[in-house]
Coordinates of C-alpha atoms in Angstrom, one line a residue:
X10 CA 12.9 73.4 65.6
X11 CA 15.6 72.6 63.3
X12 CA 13.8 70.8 60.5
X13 CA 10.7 73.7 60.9
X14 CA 14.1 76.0 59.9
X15 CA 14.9 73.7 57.2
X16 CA 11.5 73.9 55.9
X17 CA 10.7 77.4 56.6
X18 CA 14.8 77.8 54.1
X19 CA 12.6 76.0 51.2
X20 CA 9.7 78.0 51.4
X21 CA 11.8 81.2 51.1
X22 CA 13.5 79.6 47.9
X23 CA 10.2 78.8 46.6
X24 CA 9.4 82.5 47.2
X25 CA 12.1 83.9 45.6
X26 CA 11.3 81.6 42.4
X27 CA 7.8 82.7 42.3
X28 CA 9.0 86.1 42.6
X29 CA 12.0 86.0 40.1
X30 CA 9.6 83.9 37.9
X31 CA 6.7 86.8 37.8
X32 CA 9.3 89.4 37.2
X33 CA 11.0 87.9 34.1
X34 CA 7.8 87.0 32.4
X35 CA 6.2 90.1 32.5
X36 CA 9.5 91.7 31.2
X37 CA 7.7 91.0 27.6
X38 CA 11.6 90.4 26.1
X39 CA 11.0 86.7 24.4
X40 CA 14.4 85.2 24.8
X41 CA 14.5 86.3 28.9
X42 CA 10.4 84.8 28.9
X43 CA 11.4 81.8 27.7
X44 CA 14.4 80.8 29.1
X45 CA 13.0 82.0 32.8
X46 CA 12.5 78.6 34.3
X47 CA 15.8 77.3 33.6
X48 CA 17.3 80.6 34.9
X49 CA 15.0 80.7 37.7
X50 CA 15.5 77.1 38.9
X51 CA 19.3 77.4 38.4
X52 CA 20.0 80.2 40.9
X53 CA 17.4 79.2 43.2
X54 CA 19.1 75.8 43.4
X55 CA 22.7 77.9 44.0
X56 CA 20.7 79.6 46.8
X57 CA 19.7 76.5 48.2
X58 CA 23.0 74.9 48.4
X59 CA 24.7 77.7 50.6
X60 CA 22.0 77.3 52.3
X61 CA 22.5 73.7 53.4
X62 CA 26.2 74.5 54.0
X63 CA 25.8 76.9 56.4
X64 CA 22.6 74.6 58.1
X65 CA 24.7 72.0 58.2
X66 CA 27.3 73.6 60.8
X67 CA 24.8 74.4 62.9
X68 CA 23.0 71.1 63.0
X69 CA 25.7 69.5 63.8
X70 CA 26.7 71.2 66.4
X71 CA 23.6 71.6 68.4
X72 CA 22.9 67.9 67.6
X73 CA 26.1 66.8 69.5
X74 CA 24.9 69.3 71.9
X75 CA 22.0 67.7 72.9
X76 CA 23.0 64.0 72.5
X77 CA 25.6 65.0 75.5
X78 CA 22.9 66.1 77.6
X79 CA 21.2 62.8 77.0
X80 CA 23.8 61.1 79.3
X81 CA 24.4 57.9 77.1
X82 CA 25.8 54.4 78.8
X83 CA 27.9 53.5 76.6
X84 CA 30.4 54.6 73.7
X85 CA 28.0 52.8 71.3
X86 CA 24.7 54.2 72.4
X87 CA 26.3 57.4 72.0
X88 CA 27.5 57.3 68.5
X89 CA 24.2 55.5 67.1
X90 CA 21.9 58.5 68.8
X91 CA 24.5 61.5 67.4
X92 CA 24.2 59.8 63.9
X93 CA 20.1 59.6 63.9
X94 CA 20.1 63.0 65.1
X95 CA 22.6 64.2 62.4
X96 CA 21.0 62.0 59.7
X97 CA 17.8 63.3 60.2
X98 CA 18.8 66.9 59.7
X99 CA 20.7 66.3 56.9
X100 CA 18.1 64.6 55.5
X101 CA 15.6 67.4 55.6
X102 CA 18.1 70.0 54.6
X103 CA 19.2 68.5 51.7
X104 CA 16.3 66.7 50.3
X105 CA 13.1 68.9 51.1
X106 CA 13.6 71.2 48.2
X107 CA 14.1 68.3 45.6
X108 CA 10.9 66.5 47.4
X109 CA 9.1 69.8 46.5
X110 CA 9.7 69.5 43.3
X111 CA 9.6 66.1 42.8
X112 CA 6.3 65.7 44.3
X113 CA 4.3 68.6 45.1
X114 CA 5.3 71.9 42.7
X115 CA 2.8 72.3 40.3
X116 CA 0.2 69.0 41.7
X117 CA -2.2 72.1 43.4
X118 CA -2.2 74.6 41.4
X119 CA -5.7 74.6 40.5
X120 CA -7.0 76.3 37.0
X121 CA -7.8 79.3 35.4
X122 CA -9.9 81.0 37.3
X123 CA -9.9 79.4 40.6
X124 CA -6.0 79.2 41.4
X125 CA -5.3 78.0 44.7
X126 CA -2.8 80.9 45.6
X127 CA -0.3 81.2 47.9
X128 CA 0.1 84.2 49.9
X129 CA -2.0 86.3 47.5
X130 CA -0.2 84.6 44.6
X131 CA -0.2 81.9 42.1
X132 CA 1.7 78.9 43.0
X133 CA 4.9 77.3 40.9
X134 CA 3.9 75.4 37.9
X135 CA 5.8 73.2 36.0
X136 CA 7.2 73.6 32.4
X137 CA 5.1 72.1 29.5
X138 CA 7.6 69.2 29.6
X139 CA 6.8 68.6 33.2
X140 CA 9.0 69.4 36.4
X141 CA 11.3 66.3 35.7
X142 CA 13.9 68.9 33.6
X143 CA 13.7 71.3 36.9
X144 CA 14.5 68.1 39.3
X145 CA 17.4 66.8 37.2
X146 CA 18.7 70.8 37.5
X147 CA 18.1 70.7 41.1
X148 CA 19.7 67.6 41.9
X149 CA 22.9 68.4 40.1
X150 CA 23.5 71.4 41.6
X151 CA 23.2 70.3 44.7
X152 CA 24.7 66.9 44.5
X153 CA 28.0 68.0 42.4
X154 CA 28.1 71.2 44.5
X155 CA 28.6 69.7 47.5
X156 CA 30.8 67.0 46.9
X157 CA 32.9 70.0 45.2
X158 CA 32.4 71.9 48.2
X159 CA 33.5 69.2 50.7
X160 CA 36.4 68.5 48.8
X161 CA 37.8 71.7 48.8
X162 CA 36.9 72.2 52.3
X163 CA 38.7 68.4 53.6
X164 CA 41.9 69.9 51.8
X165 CA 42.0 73.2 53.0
X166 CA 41.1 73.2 56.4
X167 CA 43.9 70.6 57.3
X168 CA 46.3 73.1 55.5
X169 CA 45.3 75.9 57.4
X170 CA 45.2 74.1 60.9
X171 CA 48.8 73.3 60.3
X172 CA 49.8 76.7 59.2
X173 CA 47.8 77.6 62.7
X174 CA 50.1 74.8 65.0
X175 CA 53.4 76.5 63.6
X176 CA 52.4 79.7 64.1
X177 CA 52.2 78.4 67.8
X178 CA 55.7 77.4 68.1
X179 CA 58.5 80.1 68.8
X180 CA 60.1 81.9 66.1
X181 CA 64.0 80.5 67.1
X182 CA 62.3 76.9 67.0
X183 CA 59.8 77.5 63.6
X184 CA 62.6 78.8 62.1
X185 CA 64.5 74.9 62.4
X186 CA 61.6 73.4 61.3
X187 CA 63.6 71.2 58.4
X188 CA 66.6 70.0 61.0
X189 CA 64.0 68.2 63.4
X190 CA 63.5 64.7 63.9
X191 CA 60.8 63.1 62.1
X192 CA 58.4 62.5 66.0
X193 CA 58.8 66.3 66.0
X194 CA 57.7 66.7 62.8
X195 CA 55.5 63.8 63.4
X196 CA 54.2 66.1 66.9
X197 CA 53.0 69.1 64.7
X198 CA 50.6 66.9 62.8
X199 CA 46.6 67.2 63.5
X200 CA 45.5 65.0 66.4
X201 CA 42.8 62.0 64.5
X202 CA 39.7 62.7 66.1
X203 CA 38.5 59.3 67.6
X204 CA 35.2 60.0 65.6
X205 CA 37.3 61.2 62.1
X206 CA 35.5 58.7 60.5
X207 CA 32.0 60.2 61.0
X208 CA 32.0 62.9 58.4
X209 CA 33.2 60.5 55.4
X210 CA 30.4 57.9 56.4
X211 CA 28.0 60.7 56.6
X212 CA 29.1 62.1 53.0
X213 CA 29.0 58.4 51.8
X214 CA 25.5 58.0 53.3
X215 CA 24.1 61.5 51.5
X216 CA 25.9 60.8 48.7
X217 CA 23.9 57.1 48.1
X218 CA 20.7 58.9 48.7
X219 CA 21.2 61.3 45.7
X220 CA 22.7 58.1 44.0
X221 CA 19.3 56.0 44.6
X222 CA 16.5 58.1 46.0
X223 CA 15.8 60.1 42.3
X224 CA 18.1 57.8 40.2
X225 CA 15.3 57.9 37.6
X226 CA 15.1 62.1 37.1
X227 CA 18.6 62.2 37.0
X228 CA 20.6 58.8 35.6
X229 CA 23.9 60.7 35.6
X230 CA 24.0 60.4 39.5
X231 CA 26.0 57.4 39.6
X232 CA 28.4 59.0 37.2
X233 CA 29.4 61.6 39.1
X234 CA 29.8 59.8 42.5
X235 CA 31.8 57.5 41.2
X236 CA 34.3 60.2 39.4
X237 CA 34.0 61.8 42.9
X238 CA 34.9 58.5 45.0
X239 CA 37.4 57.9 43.2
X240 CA 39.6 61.1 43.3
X241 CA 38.8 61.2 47.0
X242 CA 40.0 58.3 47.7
X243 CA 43.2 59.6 46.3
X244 CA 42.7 62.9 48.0
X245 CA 41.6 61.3 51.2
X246 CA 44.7 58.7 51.5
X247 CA 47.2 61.7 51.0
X248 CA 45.4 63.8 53.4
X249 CA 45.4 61.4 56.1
X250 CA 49.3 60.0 55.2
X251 CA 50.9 63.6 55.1
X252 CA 48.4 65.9 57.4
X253 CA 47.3 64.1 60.3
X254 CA 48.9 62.0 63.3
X255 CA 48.6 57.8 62.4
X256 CA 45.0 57.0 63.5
X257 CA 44.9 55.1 66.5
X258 CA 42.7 51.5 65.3
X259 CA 39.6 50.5 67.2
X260 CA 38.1 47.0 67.1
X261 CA 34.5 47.6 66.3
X262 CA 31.7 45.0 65.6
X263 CA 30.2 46.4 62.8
X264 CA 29.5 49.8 61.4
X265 CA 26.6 50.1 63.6
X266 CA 23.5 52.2 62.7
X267 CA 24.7 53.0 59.3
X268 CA 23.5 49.6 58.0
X269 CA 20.5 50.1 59.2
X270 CA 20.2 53.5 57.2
X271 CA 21.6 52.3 54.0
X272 CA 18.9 49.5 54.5
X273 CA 16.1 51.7 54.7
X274 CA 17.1 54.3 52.0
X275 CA 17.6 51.5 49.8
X276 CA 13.8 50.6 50.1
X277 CA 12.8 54.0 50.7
X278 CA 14.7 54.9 47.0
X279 CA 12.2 51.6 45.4
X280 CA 9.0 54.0 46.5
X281 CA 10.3 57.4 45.5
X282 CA 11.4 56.0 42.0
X283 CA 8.1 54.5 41.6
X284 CA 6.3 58.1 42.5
X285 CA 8.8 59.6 40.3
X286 CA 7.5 57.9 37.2
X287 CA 4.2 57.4 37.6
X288 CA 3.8 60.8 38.9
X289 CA 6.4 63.2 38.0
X290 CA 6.9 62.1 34.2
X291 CA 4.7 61.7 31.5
X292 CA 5.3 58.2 30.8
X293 CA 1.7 56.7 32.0
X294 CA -0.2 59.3 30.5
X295 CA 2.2 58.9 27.3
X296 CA 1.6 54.9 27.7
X297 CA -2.2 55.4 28.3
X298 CA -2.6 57.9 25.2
X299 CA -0.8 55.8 22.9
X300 CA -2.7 52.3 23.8
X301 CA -5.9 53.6 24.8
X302 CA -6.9 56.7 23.3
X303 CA -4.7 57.0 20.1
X304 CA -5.7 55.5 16.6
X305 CA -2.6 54.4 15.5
X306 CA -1.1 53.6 19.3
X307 CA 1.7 56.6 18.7
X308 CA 1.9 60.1 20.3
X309 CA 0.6 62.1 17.5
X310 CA -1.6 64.7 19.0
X311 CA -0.7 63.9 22.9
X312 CA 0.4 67.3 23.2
X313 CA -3.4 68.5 22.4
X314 CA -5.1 65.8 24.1
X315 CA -3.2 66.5 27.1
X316 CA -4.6 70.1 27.0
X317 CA -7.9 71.6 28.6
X318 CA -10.0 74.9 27.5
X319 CA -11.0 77.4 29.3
X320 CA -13.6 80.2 28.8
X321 CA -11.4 83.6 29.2
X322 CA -15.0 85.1 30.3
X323 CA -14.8 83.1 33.1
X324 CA -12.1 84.8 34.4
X325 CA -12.6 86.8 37.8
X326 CA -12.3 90.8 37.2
X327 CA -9.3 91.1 39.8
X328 CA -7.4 88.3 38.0
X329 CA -8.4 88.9 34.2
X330 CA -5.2 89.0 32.2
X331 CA -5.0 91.9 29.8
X332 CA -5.6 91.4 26.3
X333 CA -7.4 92.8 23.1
X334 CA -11.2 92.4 22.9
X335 CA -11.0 92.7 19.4
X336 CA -8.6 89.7 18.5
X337 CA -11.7 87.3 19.2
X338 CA -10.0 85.2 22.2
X339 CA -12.3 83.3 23.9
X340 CA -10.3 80.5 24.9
X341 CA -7.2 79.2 26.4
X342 CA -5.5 75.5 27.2
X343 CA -3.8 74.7 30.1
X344 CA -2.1 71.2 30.9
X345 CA -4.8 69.6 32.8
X346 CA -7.5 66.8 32.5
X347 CA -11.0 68.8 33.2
X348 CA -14.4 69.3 31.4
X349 CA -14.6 72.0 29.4
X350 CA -16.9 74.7 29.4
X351 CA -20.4 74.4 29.4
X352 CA -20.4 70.7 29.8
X353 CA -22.5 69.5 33.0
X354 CA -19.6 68.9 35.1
X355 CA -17.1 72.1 33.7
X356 CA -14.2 72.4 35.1
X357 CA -14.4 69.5 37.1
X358 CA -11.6 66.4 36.2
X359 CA -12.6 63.9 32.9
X360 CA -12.9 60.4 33.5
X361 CA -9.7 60.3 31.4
X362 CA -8.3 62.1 34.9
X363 CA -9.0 59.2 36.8
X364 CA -7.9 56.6 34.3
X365 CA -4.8 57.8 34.3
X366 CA -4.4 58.0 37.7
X367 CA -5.6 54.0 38.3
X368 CA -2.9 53.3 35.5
X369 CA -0.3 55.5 37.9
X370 CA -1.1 53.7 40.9
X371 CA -0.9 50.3 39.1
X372 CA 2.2 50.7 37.7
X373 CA 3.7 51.9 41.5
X374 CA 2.3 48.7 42.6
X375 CA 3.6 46.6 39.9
X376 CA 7.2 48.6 39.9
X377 CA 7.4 47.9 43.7
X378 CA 6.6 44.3 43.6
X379 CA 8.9 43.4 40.5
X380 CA 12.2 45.2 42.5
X381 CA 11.1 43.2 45.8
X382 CA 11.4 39.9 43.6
X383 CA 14.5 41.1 42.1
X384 CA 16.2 42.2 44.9
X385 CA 15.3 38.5 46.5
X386 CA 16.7 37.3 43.4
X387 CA 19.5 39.1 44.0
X388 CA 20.2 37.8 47.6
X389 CA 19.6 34.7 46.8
X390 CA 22.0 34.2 44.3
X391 CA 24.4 36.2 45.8
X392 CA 25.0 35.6 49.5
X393 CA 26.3 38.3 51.9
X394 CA 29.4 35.7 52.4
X395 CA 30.7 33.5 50.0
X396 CA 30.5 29.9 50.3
X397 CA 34.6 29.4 49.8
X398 CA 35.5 32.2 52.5
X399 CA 32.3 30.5 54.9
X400 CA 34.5 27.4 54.8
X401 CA 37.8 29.1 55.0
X402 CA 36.4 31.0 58.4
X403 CA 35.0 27.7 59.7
X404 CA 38.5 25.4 59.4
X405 CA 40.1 28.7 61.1
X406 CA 38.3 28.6 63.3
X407 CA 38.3 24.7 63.8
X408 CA 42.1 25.3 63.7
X409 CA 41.7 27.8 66.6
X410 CA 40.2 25.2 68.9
X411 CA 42.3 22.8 68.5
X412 CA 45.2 25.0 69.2
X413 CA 43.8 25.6 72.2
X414 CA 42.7 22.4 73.0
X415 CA 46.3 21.0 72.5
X416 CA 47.7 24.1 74.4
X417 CA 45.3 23.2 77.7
X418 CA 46.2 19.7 77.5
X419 CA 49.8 20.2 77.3
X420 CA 49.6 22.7 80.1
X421 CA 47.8 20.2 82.5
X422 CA 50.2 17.5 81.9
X423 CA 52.9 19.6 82.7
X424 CA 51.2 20.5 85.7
X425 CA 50.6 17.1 87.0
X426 CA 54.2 15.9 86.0
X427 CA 55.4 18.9 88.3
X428 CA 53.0 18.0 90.9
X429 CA 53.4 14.5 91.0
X430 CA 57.5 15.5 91.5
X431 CA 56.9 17.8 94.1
X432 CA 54.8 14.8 96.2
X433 CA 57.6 12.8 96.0
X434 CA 60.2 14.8 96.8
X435 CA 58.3 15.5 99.8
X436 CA 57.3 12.4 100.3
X437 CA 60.9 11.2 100.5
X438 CA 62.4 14.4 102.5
X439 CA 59.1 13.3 105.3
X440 CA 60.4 9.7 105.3
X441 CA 64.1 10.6 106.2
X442 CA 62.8 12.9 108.6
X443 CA 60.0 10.1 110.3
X444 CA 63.0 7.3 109.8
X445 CA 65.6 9.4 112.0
X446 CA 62.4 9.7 114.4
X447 CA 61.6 6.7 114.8
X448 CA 65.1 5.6 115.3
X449 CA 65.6 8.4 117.7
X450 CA 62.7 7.3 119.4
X451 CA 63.4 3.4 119.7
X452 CA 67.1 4.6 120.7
X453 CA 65.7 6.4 124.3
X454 CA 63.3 3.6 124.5
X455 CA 66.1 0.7 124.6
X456 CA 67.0 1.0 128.0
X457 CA 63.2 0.8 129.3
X458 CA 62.6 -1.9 127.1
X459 CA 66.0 -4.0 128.8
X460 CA 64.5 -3.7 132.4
X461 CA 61.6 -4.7 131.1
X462 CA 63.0 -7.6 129.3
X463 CA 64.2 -8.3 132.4
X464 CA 61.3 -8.3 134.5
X465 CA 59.4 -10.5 131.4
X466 CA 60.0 -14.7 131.7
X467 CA 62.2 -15.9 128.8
X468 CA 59.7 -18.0 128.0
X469 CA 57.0 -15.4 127.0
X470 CA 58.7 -14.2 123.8
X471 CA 55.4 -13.5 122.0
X472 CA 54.4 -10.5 124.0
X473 CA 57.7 -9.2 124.2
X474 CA 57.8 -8.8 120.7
X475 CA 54.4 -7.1 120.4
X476 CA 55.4 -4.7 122.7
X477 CA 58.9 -4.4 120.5
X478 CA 57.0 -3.8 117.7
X479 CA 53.8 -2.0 118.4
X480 CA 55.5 1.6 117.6
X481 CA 56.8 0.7 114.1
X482 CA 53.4 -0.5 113.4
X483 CA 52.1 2.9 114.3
X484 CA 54.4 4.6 112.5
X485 CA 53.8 2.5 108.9
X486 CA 50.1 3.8 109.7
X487 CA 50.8 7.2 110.0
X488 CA 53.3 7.0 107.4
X489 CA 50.3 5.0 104.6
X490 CA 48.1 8.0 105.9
X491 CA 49.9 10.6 105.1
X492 CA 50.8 9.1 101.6
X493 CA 46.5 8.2 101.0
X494 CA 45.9 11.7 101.9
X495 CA 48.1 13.5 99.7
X496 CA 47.1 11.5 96.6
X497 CA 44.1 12.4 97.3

């Protein structure tokens, strides 16, 4: 529904151009008739910029609206879906109307005689010199307006959303605004949105769209956004140092679906050129004119040749311009490659028509193909990382490990050293405790073992000394199997 409204905005400007357009050149004044497209086309595009400012507030809004009714996993998932959504829109607001012209305005218009009209009326047309003069208009406009625009509007509204937090506080406290402490002061800042980053990626992202989408109707682009960047960064660094709170960081992984947008204008902008040229200017059928058709291969007569005639008697009664019978007009050119009249096939498009198109759609072929090569070129030689900060990362990180490595091992020796001291410490505290046993023991067994010395012959001193020392031996058992089990 929103893009239909985005379209349905361009087909109103287009409306009022056809309209202003009609008015002025029936006005019969020469100056106003001649300058009408440039007048036309400039407040047309001035109509079509407040437009996309005011689109743009709604979009996105009602775009966040709907990516929180889509009840996203995570953080990430979030962000990437608000930015397609908000992409998209921004897209069609800002870049149907110079589509229009760039690619449609003045391709169907038919010929005299059989226009193919538009409710009731004649569709735009483009200058004699082609629509590329009216693109480079609307692409200014737009593209200086808004950055303009948005830079007025980043300073101000953080101005006026401070004036708004004082007017909050108490008159007895506002009124010792200079004696507080600097976290009050700090306090009255604007909160950093967690997603205050979004509108400047979003203006970056526009802004290289306008920068490499129609780069070839309007070379000035990158001019202009980079005067633009760099007062904004200027305007931005001050904004965020003296009007909001410090930004609280976030560890991100990359800048998520942005790359892949940059990535896709960038080979959408290799296509559009391409159209643009072959297309939009008159440099193929210039080229074609002056090798093929010319006698001395330069553009002396293209201006004629580029022309077709039409019979004015062929015009239908409820279109027939006025004129005077008697100033013998029985012709008129148009830019256009048809028959003429009375041939077999009037009206209908020369072969020169078709030529020129085959040379259009070679040269889009050949344009596309030669960037692709230089742009592998380009990465080639040029690697996303460079070799000497690869190797730098890699003995870091090399570094890392063996930090770690050296902090494990260090940590298991000391664990086994205080092990190992804690086993013997209880090994000696169980074998004073077992020795003052045992001698316990063999203390309330001396008296039983004196009877039974005395019951025992003299003679048989070899049992009587097992039985003496059968419970030591058990207890140097016990005592080896305690020790066995608590190496283990």
């Amino acid at each position: 529904l929103l893009v239909l409204l985005a379209f349905v905005a361009v087909v109103a400007v287009i409306l009022y151009r056809m309209s202003v357009l009609a008015a002025l050149s029936i006005h019969g004044d020469t100056v106003i008739t001649s300058y009408a497209i440039i007048f036309t086309s400039t407040t047309a595009a001035f109509i079509n910029l407040v437009c996309i400012m005011i689109f743009n507030q709604v979009y996105a809004r009602m775009a966040e609206c709907l990516t929180e009714k889509e009840l996203q996993r995570t953080q990430t998932e979030f962000d990437d879906s608000l930015t397609l959504k908000i992409y998209l829109l921004q897209f069609i607001n800002y870049y149907a109307s110079i589509f229009y012209i760039a690619f449609f305005k003045g391709k169907l218009v038919g010929y005299p005689g059989k226009y193919n009209r538009f409710f009731k009326s004649r569709q735009e047309e483009c200058s004699p010199g082609g629509c590329l003069l009216e693109l480079s208009v609307q692409l200014a406009i737009i593209m200086v307006g808004k950055q303009a625009m948005n830079t007025v509007v980043e300073m101000i509204l953080p101005k006026l959303w401070q004036w708004y937090k004082m007017l909050m506080v108490p008159q007895r406290k506002r009124e010792a605004h200079t004696s507080w402490p600097q976290w009050a002061k700090d306090f009255q800042l604007i909160d950093f949105d967690p997603r205050g980053l979004f509108p400047e990626y979003l203006e970056m992202i526009l802004q290289y769209g306008f920068v490499t989408i129609f780069v070839s109707s309007f070379p000035l682009a990158p001019l202009f956004a980079f005067v633009n960047n760099v007062l904004e960064v200027r305007l931005d660094g001050k904004k965020l140092l003296t009007n909001y709170r410090r930004p609280v960081p976030q560890r991100v992984k990359d800048i998520g679906v942005w790359f892949r947008i940059l990535d896709s204008i960038g080979k959408f902008a290799v296509i559009t050129n391409a159209f643009i040229i072959a297309f939009t200017s008159n440099f193929i059928p210039e080229l074609v004119y002056s090798l093929v058709y010319s006698p001395d291969h330069t553009l002396t007569g293209f201006l004629n040749h580029s022309l077709s005639v039409f019979d004015v008697s062929d015009y239908p009664p409820e279109y027939k311009p006025p004129y005077d019978s008697s100033s013998n007009i029985t012709v008129c050119r148009y830019p256009d490659y048809r028959n003429p009249p009375g041939s077999e096939r009037e009206y209908k498009y020369a072969p020169i028509f078709w030529h020129i198109l085959a040379a259009r759609l070679a040269f889009v072929v050949v344009f596309e193909n030669v960037v692709c090569v230089v742009i592998l070129m380009v990465k080639w030689l040029i690697p996303d990382m460079p070799y000497r900060l690869k190797e730098q990362i890699r003995r870091e990180a090399y570094m890392t490990n063996e930090l770690i490595v050296e902090q494990e091992l260090q940590m298991a020796r000391g664990e086994v050293t205080e092990a190992m001291a804690a086993a013997n410490n209880s090994d000696s505290n169980y074998n004073s405790l077992h020795g003052s046993g045992a001698r316990l023991r063999r203390q309330a067994s001396a008296p039983a073992a004196t009877s039974l010395n005395k019951r025992i012959p003299k003679t048989d001193n070899c049992n009587r000394h097992s039985i003496e020392e059968e419970p030591e031996q058990e207890d140097k058992q016990e005592n080896n199997a305690e020790k066995l089990f608590k190496a283990v």
